[in-house]
XYZ file of C-alpha atoms in Angstrom:
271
model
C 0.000 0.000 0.000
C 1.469 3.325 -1.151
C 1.560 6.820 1.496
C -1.442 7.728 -0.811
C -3.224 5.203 0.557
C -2.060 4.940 3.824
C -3.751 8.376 4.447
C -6.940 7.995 2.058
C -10.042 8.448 4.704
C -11.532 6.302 2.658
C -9.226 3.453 2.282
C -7.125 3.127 5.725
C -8.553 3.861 9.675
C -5.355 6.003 10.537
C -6.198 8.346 6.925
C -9.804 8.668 8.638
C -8.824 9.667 11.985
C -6.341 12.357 10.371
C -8.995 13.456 8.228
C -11.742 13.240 11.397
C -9.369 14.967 13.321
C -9.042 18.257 10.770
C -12.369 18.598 10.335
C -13.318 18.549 14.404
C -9.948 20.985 14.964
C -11.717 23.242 12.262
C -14.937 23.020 13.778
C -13.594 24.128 17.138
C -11.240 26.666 15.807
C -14.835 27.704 14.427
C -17.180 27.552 17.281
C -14.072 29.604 19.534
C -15.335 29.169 23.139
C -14.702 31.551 24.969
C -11.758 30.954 26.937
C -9.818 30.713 23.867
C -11.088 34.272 21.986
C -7.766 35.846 23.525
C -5.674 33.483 21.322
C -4.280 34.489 18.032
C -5.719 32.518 14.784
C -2.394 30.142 14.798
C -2.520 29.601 18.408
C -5.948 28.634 18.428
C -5.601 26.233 15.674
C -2.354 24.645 17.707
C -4.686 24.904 20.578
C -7.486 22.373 19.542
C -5.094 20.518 17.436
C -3.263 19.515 20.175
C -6.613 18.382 22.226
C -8.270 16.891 19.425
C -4.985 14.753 18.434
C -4.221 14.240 21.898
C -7.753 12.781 22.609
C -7.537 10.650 18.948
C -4.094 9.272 19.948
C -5.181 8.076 23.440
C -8.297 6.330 22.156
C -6.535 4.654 19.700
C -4.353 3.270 21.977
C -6.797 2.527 24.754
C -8.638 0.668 22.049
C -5.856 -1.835 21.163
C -5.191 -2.205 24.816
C -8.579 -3.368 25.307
C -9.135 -5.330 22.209
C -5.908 -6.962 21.916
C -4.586 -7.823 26.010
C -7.424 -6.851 28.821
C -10.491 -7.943 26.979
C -9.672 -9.434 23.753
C -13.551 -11.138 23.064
C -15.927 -8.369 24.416
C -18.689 -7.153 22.693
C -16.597 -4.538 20.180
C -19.109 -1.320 21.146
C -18.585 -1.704 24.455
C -14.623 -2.350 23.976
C -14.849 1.466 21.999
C -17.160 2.961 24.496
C -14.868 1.866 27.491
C -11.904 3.037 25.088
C -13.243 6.514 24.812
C -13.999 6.662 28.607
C -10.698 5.321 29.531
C -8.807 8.074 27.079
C -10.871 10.923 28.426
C -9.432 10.450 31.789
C -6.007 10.113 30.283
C -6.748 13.405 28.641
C -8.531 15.276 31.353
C -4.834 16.387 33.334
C -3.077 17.338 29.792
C -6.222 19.347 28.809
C -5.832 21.476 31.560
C -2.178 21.552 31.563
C -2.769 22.823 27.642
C -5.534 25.545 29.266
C -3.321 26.618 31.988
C -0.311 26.812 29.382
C -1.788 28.528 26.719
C -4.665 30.389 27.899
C -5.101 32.945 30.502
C -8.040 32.499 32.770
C -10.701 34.785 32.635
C -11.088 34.871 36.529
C -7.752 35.008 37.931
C -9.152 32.866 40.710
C -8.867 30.091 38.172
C -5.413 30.214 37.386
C -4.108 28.241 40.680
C -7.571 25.675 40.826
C -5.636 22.297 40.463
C -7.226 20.012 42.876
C -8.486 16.129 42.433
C -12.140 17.664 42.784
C -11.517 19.595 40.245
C -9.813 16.664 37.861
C -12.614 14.859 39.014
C -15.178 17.289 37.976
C -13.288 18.185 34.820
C -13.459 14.524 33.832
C -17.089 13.969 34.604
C -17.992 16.486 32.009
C -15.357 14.829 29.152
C -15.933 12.214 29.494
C -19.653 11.425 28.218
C -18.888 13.624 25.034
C -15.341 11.895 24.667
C -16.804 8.076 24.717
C -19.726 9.370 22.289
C -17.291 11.027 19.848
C -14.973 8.103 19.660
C -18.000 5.584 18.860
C -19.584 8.362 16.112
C -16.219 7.937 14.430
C -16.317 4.259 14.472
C -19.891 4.412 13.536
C -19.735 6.400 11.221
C -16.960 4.475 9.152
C -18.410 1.419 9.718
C -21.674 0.566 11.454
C -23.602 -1.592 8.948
C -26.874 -3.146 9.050
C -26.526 -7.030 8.861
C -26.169 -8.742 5.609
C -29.050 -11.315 5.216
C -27.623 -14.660 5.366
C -27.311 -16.675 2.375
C -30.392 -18.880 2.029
C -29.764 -22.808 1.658
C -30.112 -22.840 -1.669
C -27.567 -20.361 -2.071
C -24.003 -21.952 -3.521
C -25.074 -24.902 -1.583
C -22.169 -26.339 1.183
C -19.922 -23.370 -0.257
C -21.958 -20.999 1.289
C -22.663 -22.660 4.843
C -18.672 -23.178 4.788
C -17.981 -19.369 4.376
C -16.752 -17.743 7.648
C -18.428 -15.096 9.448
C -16.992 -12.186 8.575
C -17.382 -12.164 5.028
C -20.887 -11.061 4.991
C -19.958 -8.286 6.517
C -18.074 -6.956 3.489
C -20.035 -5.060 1.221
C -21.929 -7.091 -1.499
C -19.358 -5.783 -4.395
C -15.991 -6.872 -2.532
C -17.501 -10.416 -1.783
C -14.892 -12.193 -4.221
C -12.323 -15.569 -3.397
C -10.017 -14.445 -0.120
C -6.699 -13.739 -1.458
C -5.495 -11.969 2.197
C -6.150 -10.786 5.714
C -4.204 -8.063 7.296
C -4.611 -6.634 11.169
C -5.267 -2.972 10.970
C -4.913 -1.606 14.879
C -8.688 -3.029 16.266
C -9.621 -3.361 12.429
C -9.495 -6.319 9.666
C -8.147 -5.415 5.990
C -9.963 -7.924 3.957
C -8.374 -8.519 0.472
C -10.629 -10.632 -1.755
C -10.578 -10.741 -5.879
C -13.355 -8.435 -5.913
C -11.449 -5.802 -3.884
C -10.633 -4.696 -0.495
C -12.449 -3.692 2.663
C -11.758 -2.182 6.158
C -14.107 -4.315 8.706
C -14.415 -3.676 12.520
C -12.991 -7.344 13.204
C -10.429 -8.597 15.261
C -7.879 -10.755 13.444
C -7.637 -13.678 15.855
C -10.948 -13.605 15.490
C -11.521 -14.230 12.055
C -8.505 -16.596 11.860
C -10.227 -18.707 14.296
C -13.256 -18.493 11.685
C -11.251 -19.749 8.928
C -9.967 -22.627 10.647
C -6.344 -24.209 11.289
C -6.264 -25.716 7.845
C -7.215 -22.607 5.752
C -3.942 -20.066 4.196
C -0.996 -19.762 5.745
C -0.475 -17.158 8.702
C 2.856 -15.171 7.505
C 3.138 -12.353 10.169
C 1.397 -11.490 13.366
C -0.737 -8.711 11.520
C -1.249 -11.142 7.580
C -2.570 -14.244 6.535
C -2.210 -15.451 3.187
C -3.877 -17.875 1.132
C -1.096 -19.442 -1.264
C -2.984 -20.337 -4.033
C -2.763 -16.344 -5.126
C 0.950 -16.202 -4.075
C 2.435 -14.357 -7.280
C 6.174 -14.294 -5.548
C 8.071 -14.518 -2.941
C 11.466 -12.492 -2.911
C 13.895 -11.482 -0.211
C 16.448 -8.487 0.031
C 18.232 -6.714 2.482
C 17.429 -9.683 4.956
C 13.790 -9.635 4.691
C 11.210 -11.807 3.071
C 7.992 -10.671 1.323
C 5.487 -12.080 -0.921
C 3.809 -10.467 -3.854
C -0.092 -11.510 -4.577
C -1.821 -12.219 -7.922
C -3.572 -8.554 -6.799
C -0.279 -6.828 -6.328
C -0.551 -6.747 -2.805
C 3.480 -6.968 -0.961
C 2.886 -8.038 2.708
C 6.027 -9.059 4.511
C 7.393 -12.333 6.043
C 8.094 -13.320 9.415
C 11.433 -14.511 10.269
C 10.039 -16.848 12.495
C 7.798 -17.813 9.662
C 9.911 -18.283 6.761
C 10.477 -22.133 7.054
C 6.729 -22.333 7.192
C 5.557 -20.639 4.260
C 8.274 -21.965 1.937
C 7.013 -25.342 2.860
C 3.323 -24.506 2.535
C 4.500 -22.802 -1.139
C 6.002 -25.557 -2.297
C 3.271 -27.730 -1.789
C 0.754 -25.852 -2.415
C 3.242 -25.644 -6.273
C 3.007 -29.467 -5.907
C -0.775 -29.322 -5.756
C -1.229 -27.704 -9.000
C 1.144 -29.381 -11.102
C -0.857 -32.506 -10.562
């Protein structure tokens, strides 16, 4: 995937958040509360950038936390609501470490008010709009109403056979898998018809293909070998080029592995 892509908001999660996080900077910069009508125009843009980026960057992570080591199988809403909740309070001491840095208080009384009641009060009022922010922007992205299943008469045992989280791509990128790659709390899902940006964890839909399915080649991609174009190594490292063009890279620890599963899968279809 080129930069271009990397930051497309409509291609890649990280692109959307940059994008997401423009538009809300320019919406405060806008709306200019009043505490921050004594800053110059550049200030105040540094000003909400820095909260609005701050807050993104925390979720994020709090997300991946969550979804990845403290509760890796929870119901995903809840695992962004508690996200946005858990980054509000991370936020809550640099946001007023930002006020107290780069705006004056009105009421001079203000200016020494650090206290945990007041951390604590500061945080009770973040932190509702903070948890409902962070699951807009995953809605927004991605909340989809439920494909209908496929009916039995449907592509017959194919169709029972197909794993969960392929009917949650949208009805033009349902081709053959060709690849899966981790994206943060998100699932890249390459298929011949195109590629899509699900809110699936990768374990997850591993576990839904089965043991016997593709070949894992990297904590964050799974391949299936059959649309293995190349596989080429320089500088000490080992990628593979798909029949789409897609370059994912090798494990070390993996290398052994897929060679083997290559080579038999080249076996297979000389037969």
């Amino acid at each position: 995937m080129t930069l271009l892509e990397r930051i497309d908001p409509t291609r890649t999660w990280l692109g959307f958040l940059g994008a997401a996080g423009a538009g809300l900077t320019a919406l405060f910069v806008f709306l200019e509360p009043t505490p921050t009508q004594v800053l110059s125009l550049p200030a105040l843009i540094g000003f909400w950038a820095a909260h609005v980026f701050l807050f993104l960057t925390l979720a994020q992570g709090c997300q991946v936390l969550i979804s990845r080591h403290v509760a890796p199988r929870a119901n995903a809403w809840a695992a962004i609501t508690a996200a946005g909740i858990m980054a509000s309070a991370l936020l809550t001491p640099m946001a007023l470490g930002l006020d107290h840095l780069m705006v004056v208080p009105l009421d001079p009384a203000e200016a020494d008010d650090w206290s945990w009641a007041g951390l604590i009060e500061e945080w009770a009022s973040l932190a509702p709009p903070a948890a409902l922010l962070w699951l807009g922007l995953n809605a927004v992205r991605f909340l989809r109403l439920p494909d209908p299943e496929p009916s039995s008469t449907q592509q017959g045992s194919a169709a029972r056979a197909e794993p969960g989280f392929m009917r949650r791509l949208p009805p033009g990128r349902r081709g053959r898998l060709i690849a899966l790659s981790a994206e943060l709390h998100y699932l890249r899902v390459y298929t011949t018809s195109g590629d899509s940006l699900i809110l699936q964890g990768f374990g997850e839909a591993l576990a839904q293909l089965g043991p016997q399915a593709g070949i894992r080649i990297h904590r964050s991609h799974w391949v299936d070998p059959a649309f293995v174009a190349e596989v080429a190594r320089a500088r000490g490292r080992t990628k593979v080029r798909l029949s789409n063009g897609l370059v994912l890279p090798v494990a070390r620890n993996r290398r052994a592995e897929v060679a083997a599963s290559l080579t038999a899968e080249t076996s297979l279809a000389r037969t």
